[in-house]
PDB file of C-alpha atoms in Angstrom:
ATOM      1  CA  UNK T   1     -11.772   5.448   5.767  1.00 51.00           C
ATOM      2  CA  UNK T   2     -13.775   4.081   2.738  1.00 56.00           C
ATOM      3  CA  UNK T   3     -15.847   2.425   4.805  1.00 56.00           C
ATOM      4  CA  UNK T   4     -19.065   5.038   4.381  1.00 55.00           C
ATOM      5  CA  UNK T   5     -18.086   5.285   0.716  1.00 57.00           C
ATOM      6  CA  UNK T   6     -18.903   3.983  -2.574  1.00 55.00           C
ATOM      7  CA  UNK T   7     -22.537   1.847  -1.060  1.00 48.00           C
ATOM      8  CA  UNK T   8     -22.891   0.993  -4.673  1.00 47.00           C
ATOM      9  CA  UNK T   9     -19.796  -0.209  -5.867  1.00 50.00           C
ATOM     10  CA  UNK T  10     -18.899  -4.352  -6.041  1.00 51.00           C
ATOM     11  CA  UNK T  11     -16.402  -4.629  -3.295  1.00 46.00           C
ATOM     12  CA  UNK T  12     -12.461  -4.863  -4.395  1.00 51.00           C
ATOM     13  CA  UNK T  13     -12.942  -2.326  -7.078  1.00 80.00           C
ATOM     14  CA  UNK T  14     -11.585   0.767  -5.327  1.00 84.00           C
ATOM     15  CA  UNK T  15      -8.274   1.017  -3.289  1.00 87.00           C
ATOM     16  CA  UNK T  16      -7.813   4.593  -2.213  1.00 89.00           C
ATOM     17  CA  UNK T  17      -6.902   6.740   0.706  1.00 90.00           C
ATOM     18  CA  UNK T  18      -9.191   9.628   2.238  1.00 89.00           C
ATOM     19  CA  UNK T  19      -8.459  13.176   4.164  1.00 90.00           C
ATOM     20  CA  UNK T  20     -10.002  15.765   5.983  1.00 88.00           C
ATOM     21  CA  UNK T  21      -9.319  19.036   6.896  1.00 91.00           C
ATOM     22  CA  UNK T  22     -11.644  21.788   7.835  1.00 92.00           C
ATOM     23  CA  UNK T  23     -13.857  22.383   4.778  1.00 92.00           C
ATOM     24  CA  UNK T  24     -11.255  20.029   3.121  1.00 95.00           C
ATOM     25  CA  UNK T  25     -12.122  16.748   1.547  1.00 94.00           C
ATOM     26  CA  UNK T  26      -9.595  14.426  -0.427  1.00 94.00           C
ATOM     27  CA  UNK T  27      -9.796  10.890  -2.116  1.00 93.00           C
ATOM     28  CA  UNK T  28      -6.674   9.799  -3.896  1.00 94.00           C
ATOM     29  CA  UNK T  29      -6.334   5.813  -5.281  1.00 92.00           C
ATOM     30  CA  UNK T  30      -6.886   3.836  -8.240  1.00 92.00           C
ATOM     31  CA  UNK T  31      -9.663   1.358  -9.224  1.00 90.00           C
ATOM     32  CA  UNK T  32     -10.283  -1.685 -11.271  1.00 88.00           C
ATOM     33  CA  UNK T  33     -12.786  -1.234 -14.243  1.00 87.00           C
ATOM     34  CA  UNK T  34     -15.343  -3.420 -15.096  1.00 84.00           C
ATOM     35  CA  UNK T  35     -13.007  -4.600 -18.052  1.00 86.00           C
ATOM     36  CA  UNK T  36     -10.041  -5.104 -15.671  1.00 86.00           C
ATOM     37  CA  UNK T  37      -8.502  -1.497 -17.069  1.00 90.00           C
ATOM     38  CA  UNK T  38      -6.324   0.344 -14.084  1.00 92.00           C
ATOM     39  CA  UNK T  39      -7.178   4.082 -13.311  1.00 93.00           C
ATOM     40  CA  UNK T  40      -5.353   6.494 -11.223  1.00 96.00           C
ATOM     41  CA  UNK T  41      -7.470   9.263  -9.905  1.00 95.00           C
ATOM     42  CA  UNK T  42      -7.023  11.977  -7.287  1.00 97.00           C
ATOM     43  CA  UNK T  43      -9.885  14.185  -5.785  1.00 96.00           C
ATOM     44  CA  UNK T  44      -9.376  17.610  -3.254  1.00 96.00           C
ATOM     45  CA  UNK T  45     -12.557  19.343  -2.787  1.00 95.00           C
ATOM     46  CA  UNK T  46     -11.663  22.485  -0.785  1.00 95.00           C
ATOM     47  CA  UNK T  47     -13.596  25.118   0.846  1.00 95.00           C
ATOM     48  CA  UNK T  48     -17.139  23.600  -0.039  1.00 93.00           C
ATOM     49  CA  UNK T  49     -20.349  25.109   1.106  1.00 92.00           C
ATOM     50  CA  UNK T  50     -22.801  22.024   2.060  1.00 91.00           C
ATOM     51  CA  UNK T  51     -22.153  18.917   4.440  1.00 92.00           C
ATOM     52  CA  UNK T  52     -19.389  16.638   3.991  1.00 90.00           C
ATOM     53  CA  UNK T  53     -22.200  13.529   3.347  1.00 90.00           C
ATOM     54  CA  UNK T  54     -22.941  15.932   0.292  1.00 93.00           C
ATOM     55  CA  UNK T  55     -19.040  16.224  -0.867  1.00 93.00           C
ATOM     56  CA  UNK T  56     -18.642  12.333  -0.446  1.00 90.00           C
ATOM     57  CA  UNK T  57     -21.852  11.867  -2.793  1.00 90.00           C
ATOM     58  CA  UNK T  58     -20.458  14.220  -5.319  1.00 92.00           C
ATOM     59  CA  UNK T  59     -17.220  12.226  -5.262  1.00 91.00           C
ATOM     60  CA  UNK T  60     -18.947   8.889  -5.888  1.00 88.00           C
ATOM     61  CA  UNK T  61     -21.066  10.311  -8.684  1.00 90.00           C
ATOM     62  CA  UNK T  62     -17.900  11.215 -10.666  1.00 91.00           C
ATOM     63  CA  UNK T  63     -15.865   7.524  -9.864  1.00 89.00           C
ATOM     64  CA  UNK T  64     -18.888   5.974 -11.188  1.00 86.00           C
ATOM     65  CA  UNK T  65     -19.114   5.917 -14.770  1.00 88.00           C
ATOM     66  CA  UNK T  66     -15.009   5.501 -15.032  1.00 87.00           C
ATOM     67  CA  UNK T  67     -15.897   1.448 -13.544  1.00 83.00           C
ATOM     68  CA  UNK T  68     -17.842   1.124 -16.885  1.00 83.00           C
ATOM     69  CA  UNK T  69     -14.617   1.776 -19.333  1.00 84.00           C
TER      70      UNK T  69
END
């Protein structure tokens, strides 16, 4: 669920789909840009050392700077 993701983001701007397996941690969707642009993205994280809070942070500081183009 995106529902403990992306704390920082204007709501609407991200449609995506999550999934967890052990030390497995996906995020596949697209997202509106501040300028209205449409981006595809897909993220697997696999077999990462660290807590799952950690991964999700990681993932939300690479989506971030894509809302500015």
């Amino acid at each position: 669920t995106l529902n403990n993701f992306f704390y920082f983001f204007v709501y609407g701007q991200i449609f995506a789909k999550t999934g967890t397996l052990n030390k497995v941690k996906t995020l596949a969707g697209y997202m509106k840009t501040n300028s209205g642009k449409t981006l595809v993205f897909s993220l697997l994280i696999n077999n990462y050392a660290g807590s799952v809070d950690q991964v999700k942070n990681k993932m939300e500081q690479l989506l971030q700077p894509a809302l500015s183009l």
